[in-house]
Short mmCIF file of C-alpha atoms (C1' of nucleotides) in Angstrom, two decimals:
data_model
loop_
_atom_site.label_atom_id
_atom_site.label_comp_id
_atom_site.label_asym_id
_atom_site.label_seq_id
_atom_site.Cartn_x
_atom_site.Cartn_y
_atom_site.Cartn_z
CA UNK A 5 -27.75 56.21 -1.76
CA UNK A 6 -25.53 53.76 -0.64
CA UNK A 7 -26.46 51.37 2.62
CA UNK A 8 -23.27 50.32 3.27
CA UNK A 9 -20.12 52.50 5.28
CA UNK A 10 -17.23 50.45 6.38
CA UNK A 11 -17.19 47.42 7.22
CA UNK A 12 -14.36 47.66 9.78
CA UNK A 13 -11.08 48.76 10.76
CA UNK A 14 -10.55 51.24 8.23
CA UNK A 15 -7.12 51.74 9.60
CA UNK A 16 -7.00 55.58 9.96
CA UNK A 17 -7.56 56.45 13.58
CA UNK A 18 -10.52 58.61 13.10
CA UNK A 19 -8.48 61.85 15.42
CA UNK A 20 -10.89 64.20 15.04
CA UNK A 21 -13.84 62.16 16.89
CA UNK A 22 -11.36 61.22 19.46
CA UNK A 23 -10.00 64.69 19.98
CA UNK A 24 -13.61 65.78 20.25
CA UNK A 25 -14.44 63.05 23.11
CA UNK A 26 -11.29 64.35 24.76
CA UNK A 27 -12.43 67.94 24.92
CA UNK A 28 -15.77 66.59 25.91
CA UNK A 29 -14.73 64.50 28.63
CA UNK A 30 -12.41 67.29 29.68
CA UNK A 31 -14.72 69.85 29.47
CA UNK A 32 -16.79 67.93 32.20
CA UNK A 33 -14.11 67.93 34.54
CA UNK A 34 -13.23 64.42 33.69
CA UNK A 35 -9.27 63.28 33.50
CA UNK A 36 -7.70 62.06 29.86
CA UNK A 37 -5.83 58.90 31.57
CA UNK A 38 -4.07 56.58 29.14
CA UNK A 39 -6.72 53.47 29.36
CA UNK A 40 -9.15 55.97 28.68
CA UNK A 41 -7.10 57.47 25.71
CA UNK A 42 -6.39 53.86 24.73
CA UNK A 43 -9.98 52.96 24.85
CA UNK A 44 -10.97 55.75 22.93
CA UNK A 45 -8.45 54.67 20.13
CA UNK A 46 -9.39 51.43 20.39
CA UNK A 47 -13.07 52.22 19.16
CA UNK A 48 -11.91 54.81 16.68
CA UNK A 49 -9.92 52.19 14.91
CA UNK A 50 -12.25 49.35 14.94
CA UNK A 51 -15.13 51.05 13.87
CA UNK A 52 -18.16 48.45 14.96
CA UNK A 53 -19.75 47.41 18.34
CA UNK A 54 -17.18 46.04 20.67
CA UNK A 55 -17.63 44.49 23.84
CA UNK A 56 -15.78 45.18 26.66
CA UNK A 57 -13.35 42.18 26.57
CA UNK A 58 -12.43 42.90 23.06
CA UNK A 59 -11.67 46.14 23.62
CA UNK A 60 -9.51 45.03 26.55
CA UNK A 61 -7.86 42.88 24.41
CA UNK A 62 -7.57 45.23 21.87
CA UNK A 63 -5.66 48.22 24.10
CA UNK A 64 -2.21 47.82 22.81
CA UNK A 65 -0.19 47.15 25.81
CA UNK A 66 -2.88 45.18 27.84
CA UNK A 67 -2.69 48.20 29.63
CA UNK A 68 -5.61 48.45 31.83
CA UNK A 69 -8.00 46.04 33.64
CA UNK A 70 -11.28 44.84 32.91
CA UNK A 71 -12.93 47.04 35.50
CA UNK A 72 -11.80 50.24 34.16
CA UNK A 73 -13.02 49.53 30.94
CA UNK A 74 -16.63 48.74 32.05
CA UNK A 75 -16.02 51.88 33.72
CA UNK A 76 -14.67 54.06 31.16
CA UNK A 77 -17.54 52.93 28.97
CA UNK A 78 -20.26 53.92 31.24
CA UNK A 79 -19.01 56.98 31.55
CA UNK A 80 -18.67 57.64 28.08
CA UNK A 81 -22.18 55.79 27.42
CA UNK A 82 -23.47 58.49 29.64
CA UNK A 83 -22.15 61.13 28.05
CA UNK A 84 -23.32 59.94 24.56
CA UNK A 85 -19.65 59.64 23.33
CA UNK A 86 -20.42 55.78 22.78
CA UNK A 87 -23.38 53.81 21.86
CA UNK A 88 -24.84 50.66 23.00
CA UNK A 89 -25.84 47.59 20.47
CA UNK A 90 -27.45 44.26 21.29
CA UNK A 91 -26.75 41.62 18.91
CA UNK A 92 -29.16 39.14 20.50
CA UNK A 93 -26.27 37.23 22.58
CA UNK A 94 -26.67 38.88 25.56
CA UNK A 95 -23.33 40.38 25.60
CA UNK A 96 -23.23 44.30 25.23
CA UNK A 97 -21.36 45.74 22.93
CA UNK A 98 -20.20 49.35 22.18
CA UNK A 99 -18.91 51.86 19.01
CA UNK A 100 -17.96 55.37 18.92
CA UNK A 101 -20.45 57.95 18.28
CA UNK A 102 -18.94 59.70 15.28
CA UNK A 103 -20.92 62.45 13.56
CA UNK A 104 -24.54 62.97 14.36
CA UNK A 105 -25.86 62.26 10.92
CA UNK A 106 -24.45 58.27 12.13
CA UNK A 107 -25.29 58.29 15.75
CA UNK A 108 -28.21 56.41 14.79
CA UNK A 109 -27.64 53.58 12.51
CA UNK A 110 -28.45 50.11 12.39
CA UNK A 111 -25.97 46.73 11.47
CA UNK A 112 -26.34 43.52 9.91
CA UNK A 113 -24.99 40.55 11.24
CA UNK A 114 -23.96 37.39 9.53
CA UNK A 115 -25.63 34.46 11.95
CA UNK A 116 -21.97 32.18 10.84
CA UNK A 117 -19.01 34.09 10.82
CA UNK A 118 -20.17 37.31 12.80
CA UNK A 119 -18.86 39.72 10.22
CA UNK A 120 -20.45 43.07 11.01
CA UNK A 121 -21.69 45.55 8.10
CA UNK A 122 -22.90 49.11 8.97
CA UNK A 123 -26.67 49.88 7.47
CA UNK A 124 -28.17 53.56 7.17
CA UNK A 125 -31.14 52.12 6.24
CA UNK A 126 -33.97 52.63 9.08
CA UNK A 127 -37.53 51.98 10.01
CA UNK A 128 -39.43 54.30 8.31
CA UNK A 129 -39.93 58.08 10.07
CA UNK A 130 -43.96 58.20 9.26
CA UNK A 131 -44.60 54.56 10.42
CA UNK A 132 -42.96 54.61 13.59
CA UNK A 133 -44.60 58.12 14.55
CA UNK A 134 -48.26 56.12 13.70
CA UNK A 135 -46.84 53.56 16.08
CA UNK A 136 -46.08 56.23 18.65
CA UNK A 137 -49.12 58.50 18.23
CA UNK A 138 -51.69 55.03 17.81
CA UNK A 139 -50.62 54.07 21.30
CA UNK A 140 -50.22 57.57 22.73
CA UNK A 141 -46.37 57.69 23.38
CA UNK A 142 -43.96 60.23 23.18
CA UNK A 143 -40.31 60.39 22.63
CA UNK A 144 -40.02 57.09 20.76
CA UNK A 145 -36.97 55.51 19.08
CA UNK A 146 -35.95 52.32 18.32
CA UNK A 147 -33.16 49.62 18.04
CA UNK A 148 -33.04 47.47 14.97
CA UNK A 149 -30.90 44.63 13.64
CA UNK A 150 -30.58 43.02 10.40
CA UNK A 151 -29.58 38.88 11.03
CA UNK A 152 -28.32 36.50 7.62
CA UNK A 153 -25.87 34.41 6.22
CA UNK A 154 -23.04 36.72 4.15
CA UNK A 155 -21.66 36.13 0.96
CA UNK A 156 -18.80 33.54 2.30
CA UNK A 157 -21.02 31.77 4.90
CA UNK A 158 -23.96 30.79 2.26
CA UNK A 159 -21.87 30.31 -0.57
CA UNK A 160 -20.37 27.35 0.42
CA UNK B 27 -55.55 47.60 10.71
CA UNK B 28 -54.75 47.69 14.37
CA UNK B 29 -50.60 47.66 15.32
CA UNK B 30 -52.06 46.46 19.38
CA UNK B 31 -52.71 43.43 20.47
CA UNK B 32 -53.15 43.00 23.78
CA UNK B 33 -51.28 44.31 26.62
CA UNK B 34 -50.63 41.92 29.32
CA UNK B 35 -52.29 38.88 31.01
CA UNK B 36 -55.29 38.58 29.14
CA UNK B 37 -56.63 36.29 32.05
CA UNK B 38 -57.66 33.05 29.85
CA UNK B 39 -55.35 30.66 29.16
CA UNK B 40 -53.77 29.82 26.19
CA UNK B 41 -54.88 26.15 26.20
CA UNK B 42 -54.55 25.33 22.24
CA UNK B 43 -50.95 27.11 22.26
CA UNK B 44 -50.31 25.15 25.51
CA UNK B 45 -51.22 21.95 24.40
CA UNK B 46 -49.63 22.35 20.90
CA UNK B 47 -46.74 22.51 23.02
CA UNK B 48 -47.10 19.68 24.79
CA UNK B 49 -47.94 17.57 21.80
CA UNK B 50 -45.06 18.71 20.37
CA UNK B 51 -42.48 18.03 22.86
CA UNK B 52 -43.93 14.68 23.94
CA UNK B 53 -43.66 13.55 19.82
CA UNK B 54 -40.01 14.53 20.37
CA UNK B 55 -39.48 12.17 23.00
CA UNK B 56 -39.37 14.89 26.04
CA UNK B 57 -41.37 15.01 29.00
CA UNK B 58 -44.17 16.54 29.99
CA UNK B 59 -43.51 17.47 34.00
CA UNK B 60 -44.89 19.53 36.89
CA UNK B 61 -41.88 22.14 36.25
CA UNK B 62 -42.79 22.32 31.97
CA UNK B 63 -46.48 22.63 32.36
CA UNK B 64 -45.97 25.74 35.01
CA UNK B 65 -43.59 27.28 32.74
CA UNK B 66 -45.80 26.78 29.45
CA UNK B 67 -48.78 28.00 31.63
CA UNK B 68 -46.84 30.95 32.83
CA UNK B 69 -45.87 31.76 29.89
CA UNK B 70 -49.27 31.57 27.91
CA UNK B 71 -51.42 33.76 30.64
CA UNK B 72 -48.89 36.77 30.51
CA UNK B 73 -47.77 37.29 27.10
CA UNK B 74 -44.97 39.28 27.34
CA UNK B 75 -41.84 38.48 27.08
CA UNK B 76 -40.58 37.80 30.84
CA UNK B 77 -37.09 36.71 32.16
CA UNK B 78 -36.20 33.19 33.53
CA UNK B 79 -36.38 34.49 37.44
CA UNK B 80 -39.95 36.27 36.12
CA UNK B 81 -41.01 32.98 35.19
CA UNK B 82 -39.88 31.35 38.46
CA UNK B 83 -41.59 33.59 40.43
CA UNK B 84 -44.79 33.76 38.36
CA UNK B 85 -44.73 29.96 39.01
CA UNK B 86 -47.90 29.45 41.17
CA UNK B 87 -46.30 26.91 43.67
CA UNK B 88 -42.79 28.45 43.69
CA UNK B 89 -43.04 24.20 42.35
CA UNK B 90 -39.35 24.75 40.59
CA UNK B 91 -35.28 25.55 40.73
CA UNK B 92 -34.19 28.66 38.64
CA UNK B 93 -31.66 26.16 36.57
CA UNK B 94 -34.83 24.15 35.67
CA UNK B 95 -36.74 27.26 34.10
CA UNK B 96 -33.27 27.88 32.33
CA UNK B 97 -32.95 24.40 31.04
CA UNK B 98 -36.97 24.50 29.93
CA UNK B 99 -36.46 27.45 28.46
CA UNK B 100 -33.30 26.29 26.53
CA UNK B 101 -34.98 23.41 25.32
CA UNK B 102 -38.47 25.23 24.38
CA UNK B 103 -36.21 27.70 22.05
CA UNK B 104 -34.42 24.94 20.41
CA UNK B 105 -37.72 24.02 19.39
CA UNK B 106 -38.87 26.88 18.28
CA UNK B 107 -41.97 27.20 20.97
CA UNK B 108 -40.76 29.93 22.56
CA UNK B 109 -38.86 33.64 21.36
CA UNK B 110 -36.06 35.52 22.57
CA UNK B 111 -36.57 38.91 23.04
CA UNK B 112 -33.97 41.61 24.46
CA UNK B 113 -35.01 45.01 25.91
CA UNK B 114 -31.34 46.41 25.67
CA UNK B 115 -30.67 45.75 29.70
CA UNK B 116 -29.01 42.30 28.87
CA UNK B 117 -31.24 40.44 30.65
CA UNK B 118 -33.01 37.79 27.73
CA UNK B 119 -36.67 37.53 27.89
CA UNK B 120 -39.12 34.86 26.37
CA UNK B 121 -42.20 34.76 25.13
CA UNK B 122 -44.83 31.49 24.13
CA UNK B 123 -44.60 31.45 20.55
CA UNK B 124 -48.41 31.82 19.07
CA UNK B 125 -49.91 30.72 16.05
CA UNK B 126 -47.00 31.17 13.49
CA UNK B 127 -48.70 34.49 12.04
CA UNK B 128 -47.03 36.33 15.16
CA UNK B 129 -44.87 34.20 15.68
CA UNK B 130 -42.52 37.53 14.62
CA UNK B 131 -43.45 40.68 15.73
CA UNK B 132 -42.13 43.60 17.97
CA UNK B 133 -42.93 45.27 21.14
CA UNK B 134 -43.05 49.11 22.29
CA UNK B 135 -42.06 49.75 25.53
CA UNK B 136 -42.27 52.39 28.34
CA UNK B 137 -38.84 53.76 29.28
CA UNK B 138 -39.98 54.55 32.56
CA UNK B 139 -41.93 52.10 33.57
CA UNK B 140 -41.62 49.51 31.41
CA UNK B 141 -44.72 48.54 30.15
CA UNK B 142 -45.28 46.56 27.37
CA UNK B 143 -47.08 47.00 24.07
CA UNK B 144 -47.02 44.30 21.10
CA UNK B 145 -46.91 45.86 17.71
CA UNK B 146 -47.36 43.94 14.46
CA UNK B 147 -46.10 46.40 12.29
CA UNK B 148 -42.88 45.20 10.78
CA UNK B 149 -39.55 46.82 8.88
CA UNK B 150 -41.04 47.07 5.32
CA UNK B 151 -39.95 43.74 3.38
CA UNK B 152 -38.52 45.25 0.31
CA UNK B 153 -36.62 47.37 1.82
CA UNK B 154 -35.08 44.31 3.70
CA UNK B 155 -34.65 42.41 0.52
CA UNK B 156 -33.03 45.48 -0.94
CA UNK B 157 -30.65 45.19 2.37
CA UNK B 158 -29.46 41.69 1.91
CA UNK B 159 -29.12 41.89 -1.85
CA UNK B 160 -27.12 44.97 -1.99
CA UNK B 161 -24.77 43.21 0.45
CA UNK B 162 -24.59 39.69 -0.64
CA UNK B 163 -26.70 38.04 2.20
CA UNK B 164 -29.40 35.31 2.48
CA UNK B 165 -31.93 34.41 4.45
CA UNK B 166 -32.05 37.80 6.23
CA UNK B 167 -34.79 38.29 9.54
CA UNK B 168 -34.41 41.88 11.86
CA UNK B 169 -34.95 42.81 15.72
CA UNK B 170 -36.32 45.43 16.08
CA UNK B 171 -38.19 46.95 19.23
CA UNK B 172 -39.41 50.39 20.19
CA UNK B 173 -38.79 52.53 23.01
CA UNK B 174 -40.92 55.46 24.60
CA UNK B 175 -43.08 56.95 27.41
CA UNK B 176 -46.14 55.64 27.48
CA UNK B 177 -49.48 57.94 28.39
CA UNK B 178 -49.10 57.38 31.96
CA UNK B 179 -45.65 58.79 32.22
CA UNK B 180 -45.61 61.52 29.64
CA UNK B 181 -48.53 63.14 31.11
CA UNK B 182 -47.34 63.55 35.02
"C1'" DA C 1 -37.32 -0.54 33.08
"C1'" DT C 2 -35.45 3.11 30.71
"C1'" DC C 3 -34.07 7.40 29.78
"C1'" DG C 4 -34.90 11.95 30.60
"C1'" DC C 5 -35.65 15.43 34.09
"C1'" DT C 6 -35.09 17.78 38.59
"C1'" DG C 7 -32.99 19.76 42.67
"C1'" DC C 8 -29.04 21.10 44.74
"C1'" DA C 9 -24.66 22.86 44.55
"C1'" DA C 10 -20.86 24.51 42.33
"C1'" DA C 11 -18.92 26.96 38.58
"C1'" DA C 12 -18.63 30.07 34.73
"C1'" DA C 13 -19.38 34.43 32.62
"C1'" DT C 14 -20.65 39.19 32.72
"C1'" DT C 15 -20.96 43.33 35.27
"C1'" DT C 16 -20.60 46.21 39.53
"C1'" DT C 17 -18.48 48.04 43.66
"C1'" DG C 18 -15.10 49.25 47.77
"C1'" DC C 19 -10.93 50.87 48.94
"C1'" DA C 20 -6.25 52.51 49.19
"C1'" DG C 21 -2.96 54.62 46.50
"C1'" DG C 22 -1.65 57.21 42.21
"C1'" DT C 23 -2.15 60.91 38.81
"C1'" DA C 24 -4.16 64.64 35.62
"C1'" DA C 25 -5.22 69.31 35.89
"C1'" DT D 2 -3.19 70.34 46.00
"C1'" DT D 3 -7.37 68.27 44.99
"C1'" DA D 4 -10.54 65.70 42.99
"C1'" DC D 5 -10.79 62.15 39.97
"C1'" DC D 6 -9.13 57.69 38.36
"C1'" DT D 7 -6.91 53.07 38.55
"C1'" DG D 8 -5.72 48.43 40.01
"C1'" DC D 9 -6.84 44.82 42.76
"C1'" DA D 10 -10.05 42.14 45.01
"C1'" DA D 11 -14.46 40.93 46.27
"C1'" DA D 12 -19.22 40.75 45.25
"C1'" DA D 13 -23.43 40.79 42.64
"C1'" DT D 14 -25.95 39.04 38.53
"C1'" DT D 15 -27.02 36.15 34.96
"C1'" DT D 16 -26.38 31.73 33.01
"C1'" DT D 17 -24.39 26.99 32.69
"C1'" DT D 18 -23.10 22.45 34.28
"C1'" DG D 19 -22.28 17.92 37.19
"C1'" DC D 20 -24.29 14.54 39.60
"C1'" DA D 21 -27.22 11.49 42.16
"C1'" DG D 22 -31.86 10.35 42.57
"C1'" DC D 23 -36.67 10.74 40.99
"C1'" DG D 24 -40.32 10.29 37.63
"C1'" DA D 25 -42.84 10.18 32.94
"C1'" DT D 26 -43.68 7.02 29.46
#
DNA sequence: ATCGCTGCAAAAATTTTGCAGGTAA
DNA sequence: TTACCTGCAAAATTTTTGCAGCGAT
């Protein structure tokens, strides 16, 4: 009943979605390399869309380059362990798909400080399948995000 | 009652939007030139949203530089006479803002093939009040776009 | 005549790719 | 060992900026 999760870091390395993207990746006959394990910690401790530069910046011993992160992503993108977000910047960012039940989830943004808040609200089921059936597609989804000033940007 | 406006290019031009525009920019002391015009009439026969080197090459003399579209396109979203829209590729798109009654809306679009649908129905607007409330923040808009196959691609 | 605008070119920022060597399995 | 992965460097894309000259008002 509640809209909001976590705002961020919660500080406890969420193990048991990284150990799952580990047996994933493995599973695939794809190498667990330590900028990939870093990465992978990286997102599980900061638990909202990243881009690739922060996450660089936010490996612990700088130790990987740029390239291998946009790489690592896209490989993890395709696998569906990570999801893309568009905050209307043109810079891509990415979080950690945890359970299913949160794959799909939607944020909202303060337009001032940037502060990032996790919303389960979303568009409504019955709606978007009139908007789908009205114009005869199939397979529809979408991508939603909320945009306003937060408590310490408007109160001032 | 109908969530579709119209597809593409609806062939005649947009000339009230169009000169609104002008009007507009020459009250604010900016020029109305050969480059400005072709973008504004661009921009009001296909309305879509379509990126900067879209524009350029929709231009009917090729009459312009690709920094020129950027810097006409800057300066027509400061004012508010054109949108940004993004498709999740990270390439921005823009479309002529309307009358202001769509001036927001949304847009369904073909996975596949990329074709473009405007939709008017919108996130429902208690439930966005109930958003920003619960969380402490004002003056709260969304994006939100929707992504399918269209007839055409579903069917083959 | 003035100030803004444009083209051209260069630069900045984001993202992708090639290749030789290194490493997980 | 073998196939995958990484760092480094270069390139490809998207977007921004500097500057001298042109052009709308």
């Amino acid at each position: 009943m509640n809209s909001i999760r976590k705002q961020c870091c919660g500080g406890h390395q969420r193990t048991e979605d990284i150990s799952a993207a580990t047996d994933r990746l493995r599973s695939r006959d794809h190498k667990i390399t330590g900028p990939r394990r870093g990465i992978l910690e990286v997102l599980g401790k900061h638990r909202h869309p990243m881009t690739n530069k922060e996450i660089l910046a936010a490996l612990p011993t700088q130790e990987c380059d740029l390239a291998t992160v946009y790489r690592s992503i896209h490989l993890l993108l395709k696998m569906g362990l990570v999801q893309r977000f568009d905050f209307g910047d043109g810079i891509a960012r990415f979080e950690l798909v945890m359970d299913k039940a949160h794959r799909h989830h939607h944020h909202l943004v303060c337009t001032h400080c940037s502060k990032v808040i996790e919303i389960v609200d979303c568009f409504p089921e019955e709606l978007e399948q009139k908007i789908a059936s009205r114009n005869g597609f199939k397979s529809i989804t979408h991508r939603l995000e909320f945009f306003g000033l937060c408590p310490d940007c408007h109160s001032t």
